[in-house]
Structure formats: structure tokens, C-alpha cells
CSV table of N, CA and C in Angstrom, one decimal:
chain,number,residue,atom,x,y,z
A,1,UNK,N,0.8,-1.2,0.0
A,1,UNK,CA,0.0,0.0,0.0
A,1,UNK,C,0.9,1.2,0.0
A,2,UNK,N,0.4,2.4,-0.8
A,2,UNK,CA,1.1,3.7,-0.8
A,2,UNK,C,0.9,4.4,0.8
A,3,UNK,N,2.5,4.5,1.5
A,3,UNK,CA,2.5,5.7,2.3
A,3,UNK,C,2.9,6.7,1.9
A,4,UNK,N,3.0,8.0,3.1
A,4,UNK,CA,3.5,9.4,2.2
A,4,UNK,C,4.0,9.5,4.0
A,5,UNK,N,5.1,10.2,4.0
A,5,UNK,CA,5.9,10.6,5.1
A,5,UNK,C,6.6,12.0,5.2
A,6,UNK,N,5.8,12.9,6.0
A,6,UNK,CA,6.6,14.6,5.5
A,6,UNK,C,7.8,14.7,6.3
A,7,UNK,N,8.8,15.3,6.2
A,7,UNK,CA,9.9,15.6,6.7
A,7,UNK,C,10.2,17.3,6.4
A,8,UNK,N,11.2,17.7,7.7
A,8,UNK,CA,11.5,18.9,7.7
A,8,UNK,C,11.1,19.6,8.6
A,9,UNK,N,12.2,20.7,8.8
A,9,UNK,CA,12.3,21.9,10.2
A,9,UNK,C,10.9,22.0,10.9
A,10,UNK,N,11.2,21.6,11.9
A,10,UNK,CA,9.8,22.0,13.0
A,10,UNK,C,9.6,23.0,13.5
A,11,UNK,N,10.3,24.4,13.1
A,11,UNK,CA,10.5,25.7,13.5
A,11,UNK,C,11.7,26.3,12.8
A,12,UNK,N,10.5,27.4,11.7
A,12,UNK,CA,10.8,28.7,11.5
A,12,UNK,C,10.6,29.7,11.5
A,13,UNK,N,11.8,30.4,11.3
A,13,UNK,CA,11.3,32.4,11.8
A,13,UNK,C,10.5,33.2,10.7
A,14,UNK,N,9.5,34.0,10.9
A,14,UNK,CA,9.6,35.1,10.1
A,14,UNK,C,9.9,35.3,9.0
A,15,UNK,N,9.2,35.7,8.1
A,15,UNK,CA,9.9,35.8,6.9
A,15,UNK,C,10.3,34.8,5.8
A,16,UNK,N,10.8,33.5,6.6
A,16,UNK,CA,11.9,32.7,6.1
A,16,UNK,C,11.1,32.1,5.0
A,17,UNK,N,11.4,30.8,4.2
A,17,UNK,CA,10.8,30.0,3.6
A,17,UNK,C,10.4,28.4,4.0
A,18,UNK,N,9.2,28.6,4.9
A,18,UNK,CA,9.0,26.9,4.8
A,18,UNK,C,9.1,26.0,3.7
A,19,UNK,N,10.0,24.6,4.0
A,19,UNK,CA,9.9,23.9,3.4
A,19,UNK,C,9.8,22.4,3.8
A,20,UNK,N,9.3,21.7,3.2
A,20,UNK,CA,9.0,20.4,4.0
A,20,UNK,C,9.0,19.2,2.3
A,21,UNK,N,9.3,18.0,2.4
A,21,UNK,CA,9.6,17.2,1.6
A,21,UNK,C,8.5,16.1,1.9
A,22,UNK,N,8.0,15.4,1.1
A,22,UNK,CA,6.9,14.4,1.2
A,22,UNK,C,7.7,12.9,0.7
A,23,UNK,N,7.8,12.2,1.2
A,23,UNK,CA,8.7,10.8,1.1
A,23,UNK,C,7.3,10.0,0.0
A,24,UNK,N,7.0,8.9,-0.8
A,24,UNK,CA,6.7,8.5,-1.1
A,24,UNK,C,6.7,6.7,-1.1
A,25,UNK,N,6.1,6.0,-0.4
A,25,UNK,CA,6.6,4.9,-0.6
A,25,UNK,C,5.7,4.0,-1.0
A,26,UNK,N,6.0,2.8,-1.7
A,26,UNK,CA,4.5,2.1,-2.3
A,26,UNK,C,3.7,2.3,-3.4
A,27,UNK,N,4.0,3.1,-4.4
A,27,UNK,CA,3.6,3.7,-5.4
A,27,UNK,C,4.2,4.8,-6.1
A,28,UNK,N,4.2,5.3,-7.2
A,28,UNK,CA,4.9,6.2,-7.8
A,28,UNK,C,4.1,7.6,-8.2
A,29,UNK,N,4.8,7.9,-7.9
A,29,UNK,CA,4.6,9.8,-7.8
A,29,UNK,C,4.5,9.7,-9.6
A,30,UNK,N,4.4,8.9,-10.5
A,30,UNK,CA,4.4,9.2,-11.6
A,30,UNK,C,3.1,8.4,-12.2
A,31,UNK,N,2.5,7.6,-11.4
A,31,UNK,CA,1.3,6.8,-11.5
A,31,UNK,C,0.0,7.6,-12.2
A,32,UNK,N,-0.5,7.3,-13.1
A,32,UNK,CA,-2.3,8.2,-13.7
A,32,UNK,C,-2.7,7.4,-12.9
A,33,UNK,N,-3.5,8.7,-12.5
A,33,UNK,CA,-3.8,9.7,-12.6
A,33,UNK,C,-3.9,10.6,-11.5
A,34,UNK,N,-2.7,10.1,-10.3
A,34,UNK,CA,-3.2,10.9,-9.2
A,34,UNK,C,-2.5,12.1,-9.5
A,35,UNK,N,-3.1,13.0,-8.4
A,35,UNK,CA,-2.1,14.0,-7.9
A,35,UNK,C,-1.8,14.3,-6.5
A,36,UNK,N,-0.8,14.7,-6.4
A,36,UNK,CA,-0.1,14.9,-5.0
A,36,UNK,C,-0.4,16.3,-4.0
A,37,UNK,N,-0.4,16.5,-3.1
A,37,UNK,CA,-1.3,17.0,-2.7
A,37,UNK,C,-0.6,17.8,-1.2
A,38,UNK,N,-0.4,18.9,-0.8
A,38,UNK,CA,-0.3,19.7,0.7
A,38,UNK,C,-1.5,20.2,1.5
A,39,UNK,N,-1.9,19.5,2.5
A,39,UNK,CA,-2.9,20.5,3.0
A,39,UNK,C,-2.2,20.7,4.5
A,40,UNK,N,-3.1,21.6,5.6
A,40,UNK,CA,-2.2,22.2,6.4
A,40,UNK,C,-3.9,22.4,7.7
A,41,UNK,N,-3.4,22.0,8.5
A,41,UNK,CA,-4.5,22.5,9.8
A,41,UNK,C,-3.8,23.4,11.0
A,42,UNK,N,-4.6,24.6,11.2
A,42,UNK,CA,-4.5,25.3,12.3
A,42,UNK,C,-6.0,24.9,13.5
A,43,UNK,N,-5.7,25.7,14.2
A,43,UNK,CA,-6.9,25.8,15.7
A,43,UNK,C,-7.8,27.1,14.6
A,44,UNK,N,-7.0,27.9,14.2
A,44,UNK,CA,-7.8,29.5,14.0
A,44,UNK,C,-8.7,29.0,12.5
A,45,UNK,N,-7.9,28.1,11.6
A,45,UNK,CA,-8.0,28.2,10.1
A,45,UNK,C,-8.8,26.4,9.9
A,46,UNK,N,-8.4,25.8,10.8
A,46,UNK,CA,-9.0,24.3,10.5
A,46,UNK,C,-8.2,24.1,9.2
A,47,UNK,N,-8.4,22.7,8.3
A,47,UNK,CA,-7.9,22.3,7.4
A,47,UNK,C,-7.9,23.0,6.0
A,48,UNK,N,-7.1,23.2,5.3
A,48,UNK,CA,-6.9,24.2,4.2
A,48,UNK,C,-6.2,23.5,3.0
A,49,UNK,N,-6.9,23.3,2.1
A,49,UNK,CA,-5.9,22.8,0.9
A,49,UNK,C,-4.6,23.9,0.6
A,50,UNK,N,-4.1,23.5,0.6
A,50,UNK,CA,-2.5,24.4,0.0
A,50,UNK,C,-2.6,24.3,-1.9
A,51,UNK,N,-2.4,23.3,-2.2
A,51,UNK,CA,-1.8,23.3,-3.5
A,51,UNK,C,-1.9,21.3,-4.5
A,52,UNK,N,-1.1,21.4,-5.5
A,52,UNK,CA,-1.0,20.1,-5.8
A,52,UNK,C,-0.1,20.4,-6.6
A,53,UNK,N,0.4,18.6,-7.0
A,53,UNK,CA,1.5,18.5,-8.4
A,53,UNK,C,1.0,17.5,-8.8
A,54,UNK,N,0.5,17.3,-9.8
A,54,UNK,CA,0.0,15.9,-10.8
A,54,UNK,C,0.8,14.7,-11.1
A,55,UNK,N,0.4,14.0,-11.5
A,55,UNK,CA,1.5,12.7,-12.5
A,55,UNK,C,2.5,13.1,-13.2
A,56,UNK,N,1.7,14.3,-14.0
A,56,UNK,CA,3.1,14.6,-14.8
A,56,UNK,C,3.2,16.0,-14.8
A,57,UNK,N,3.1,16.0,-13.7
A,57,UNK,CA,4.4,17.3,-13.1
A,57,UNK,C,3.7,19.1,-13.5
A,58,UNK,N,2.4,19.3,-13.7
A,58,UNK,CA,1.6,20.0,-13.5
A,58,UNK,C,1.0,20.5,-12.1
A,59,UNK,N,1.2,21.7,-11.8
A,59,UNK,CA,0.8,22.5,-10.8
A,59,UNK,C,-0.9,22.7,-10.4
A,60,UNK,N,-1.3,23.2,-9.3
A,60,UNK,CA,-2.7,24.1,-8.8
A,60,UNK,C,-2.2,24.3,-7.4
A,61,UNK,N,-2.8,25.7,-7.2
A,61,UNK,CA,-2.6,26.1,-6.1
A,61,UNK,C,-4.0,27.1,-5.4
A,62,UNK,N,-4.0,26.8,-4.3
A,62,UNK,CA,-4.9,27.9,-3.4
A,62,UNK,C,-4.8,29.3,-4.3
A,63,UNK,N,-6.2,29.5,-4.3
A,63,UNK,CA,-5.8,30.8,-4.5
A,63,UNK,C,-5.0,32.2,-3.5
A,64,UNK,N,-5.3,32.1,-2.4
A,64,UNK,CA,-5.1,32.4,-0.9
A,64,UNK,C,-3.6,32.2,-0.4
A,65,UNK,N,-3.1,31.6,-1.3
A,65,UNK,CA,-1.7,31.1,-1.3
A,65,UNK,C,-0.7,30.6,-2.6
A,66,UNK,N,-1.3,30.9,-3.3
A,66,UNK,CA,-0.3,31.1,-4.6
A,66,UNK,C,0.8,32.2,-5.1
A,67,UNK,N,0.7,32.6,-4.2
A,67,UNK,CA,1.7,33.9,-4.2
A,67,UNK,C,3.0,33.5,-3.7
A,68,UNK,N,3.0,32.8,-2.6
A,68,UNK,CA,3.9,32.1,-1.7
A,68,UNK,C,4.2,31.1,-1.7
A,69,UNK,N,3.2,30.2,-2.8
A,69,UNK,CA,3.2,28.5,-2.5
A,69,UNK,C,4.3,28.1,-3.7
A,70,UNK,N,5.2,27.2,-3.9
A,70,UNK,CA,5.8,26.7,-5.1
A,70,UNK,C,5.7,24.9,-4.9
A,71,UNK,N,5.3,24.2,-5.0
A,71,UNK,CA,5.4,22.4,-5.2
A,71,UNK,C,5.8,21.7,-6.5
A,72,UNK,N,7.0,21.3,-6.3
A,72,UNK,CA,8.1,20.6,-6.9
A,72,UNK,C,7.8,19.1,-6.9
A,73,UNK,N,8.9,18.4,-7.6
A,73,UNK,CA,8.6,17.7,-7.6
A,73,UNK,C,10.2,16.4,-8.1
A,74,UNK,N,10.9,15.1,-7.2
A,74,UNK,CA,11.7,14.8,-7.6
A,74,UNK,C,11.4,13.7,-8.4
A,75,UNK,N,11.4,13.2,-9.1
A,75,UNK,CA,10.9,11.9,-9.4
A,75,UNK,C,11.6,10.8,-9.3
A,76,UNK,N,13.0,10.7,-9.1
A,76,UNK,CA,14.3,10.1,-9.2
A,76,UNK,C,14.0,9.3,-7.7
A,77,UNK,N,13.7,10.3,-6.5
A,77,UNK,CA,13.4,10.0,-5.0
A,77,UNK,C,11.9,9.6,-4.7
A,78,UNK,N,11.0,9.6,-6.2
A,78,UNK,CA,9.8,9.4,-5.3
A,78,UNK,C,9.0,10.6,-4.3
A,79,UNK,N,9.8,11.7,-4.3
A,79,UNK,CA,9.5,12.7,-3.3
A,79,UNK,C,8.9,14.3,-4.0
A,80,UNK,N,7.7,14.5,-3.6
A,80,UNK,CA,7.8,16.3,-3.8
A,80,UNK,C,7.5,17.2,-2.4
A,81,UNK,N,7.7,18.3,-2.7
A,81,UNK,CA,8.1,19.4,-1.8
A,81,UNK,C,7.5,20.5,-1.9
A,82,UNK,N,7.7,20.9,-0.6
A,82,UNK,CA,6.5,22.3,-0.3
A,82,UNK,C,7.3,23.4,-0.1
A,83,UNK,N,6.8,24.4,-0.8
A,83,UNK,CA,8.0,25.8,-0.2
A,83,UNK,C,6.9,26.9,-0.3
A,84,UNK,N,7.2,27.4,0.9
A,84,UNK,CA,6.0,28.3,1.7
A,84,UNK,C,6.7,29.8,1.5
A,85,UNK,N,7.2,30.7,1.1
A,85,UNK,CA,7.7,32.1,1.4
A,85,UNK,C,7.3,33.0,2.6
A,86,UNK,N,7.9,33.4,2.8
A,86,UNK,CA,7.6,35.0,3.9
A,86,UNK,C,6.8,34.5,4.9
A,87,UNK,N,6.9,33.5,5.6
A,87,UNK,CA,6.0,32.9,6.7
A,87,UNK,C,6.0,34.1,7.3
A,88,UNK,N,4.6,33.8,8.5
A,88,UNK,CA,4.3,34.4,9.6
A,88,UNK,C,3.6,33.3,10.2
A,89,UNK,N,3.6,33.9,11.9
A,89,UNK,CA,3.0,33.0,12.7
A,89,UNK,C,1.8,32.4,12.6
A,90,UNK,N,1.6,32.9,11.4
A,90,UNK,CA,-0.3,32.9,11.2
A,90,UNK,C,-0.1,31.3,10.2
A,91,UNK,N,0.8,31.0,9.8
A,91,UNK,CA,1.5,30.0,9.3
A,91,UNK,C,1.9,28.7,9.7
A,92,UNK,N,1.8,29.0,11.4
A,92,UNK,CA,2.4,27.4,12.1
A,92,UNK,C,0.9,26.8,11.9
A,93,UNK,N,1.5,25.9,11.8
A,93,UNK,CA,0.1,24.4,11.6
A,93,UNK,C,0.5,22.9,11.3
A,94,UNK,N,-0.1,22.1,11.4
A,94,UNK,CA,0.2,20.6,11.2
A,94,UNK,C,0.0,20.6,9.8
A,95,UNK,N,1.3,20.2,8.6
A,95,UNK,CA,1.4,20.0,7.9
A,95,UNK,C,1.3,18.5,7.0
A,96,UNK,N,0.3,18.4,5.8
A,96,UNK,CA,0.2,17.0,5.3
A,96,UNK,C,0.3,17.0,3.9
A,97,UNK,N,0.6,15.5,3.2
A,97,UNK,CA,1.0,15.5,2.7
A,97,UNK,C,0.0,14.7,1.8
A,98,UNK,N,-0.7,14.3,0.8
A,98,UNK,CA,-1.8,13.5,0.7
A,98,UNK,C,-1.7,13.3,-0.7
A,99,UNK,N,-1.9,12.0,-1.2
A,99,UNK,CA,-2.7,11.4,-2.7
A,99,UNK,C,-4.1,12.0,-2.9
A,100,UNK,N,-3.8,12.5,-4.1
A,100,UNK,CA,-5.5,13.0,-4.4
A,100,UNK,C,-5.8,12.9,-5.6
A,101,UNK,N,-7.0,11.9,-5.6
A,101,UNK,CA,-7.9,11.8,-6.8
A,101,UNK,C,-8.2,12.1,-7.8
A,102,UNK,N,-8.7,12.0,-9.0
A,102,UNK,CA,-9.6,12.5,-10.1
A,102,UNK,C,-10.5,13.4,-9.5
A,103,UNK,N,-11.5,12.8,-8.8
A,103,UNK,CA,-12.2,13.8,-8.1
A,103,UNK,C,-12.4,14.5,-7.0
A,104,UNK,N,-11.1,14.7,-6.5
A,104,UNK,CA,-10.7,15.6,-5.8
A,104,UNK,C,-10.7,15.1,-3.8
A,105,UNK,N,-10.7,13.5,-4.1
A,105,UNK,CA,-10.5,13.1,-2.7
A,105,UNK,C,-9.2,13.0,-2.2
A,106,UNK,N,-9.1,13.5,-1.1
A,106,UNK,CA,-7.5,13.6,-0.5
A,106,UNK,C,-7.8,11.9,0.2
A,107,UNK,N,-7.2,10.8,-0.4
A,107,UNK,CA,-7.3,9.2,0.0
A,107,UNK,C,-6.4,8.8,0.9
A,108,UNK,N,-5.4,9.0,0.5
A,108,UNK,CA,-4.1,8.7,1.6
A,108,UNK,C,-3.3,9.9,2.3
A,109,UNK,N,-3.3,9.9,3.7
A,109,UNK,CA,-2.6,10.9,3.9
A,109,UNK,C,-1.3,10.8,4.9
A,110,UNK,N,-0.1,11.6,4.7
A,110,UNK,CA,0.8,11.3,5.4
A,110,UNK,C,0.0,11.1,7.2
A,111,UNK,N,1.0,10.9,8.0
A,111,UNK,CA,0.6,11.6,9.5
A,111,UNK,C,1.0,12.6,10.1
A,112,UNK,N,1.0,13.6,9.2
A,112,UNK,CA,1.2,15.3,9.3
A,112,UNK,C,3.0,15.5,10.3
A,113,UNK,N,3.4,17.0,10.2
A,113,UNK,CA,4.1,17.6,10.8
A,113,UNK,C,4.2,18.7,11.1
A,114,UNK,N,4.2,18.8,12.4
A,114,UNK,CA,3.6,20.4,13.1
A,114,UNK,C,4.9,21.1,12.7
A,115,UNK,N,4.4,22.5,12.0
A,115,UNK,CA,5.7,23.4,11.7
A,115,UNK,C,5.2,24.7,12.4
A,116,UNK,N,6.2,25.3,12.9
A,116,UNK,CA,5.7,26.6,13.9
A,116,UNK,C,6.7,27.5,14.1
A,117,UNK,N,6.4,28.6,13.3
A,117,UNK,CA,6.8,30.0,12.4
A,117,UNK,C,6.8,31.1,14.0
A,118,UNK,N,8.0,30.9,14.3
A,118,UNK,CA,8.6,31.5,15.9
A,118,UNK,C,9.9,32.6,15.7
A,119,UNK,N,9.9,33.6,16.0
A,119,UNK,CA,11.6,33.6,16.3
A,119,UNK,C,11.7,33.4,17.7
């Protein structure tokens, strides 16, 4: 069965650029027809789609967050990646990583990682 495993800094400052890596295992990040998938939960905001990267390596993003959002993608490692710009505190939240559907179901999902935007 496909897991997904996020990794990366558990605290950053201001400004900086979050970034977090989604491990892939059990299926291929190059498989049709899914797409790959960041969502993110606060206490203030609840669950929030971020963005996506497809099979073949096509983007969407929040609109709310496209300004700041970029999702990559390696295929070599099985892994894509989240990069967040100009954080603020308004930013810390439990971070996931998810397979998502044709029709728009988030099916598998990492078991998140809390990132929290401190100096």
C-alpha cells in the first residue's frame, strides 16, 4: 500500500521559507492519474488545501496562497516538496501530505508535521 511521510524543520522564523519534503513509498509519484497533494490544519483556520503537483508534473494552487506557494517535484526519489515564502505565525500548523484523486479526494494521507513560524 502507498504511504506518504513529510519531513522537515519544525520551526521557523519570520519571513523565512518553509519547506517540507513528502517521502513517497509504495507507489509512484508518476502513476495516472493521481495528484499529489499539501494541506495544512491550524486551531484558527481548520484544514486548508495548499496546493497540488499531478503525474506529470503540473501544478494548482490555493488561490489564498499562490503567491507564496511553489510544489516541486523529484521523481528520481519518489518525493515532492512544499515551499512556503515570507512565513508568519499565522503559518504554524500541522502539515500533510496527501494522494489526491480525479475527483478531488485527499485518499491517503501522510501523519502530518507540526511546523511553527517563531523567532
Amino acid at each position: 500500500q502507498v504511504q506518504l511521510q513529510e519531513s522537515g524543520p519544525g520551526l521557523v522564523k519570520p519571513s523565512q521559507t518553509l519547506s517540507l519534503t513528502c517521502t513517497v513509498s509504495g507507489g509512484s509519484i508518476t502513476t495516472s492519474y493521481y495528484a499529489w497533494s499539501w494541506i495544512r490544519q491550524s486551531p484558527g483556520k481548520g484544514l486548508e488545501w495548499m496546493g497540488s503537483i499531478t503525474y506529470f508534473g503540473g501544478t494548482a494552487y490555493s488561490p489564498s496562497l499562490k503567491r507564496r506557494t511553489s510544489i516541486s517535484r523529484d521523481t528520481s526519489k519518489n518525493q515532492f516538496s512544499l515551499q512556503l515564502s515570507s512565513v508568519t505565525p499565522e503559518d504554524t500548523a500541522v502539515y500533510y501530505c496527501a494522494r489526491e484523486r480525479t475527483d478531488w479526494y485527499l485518499e491517503v494521507w501522510g501523519q502530518g508535521t507540526l511546523v511553527t513560524v517563531s523567532s
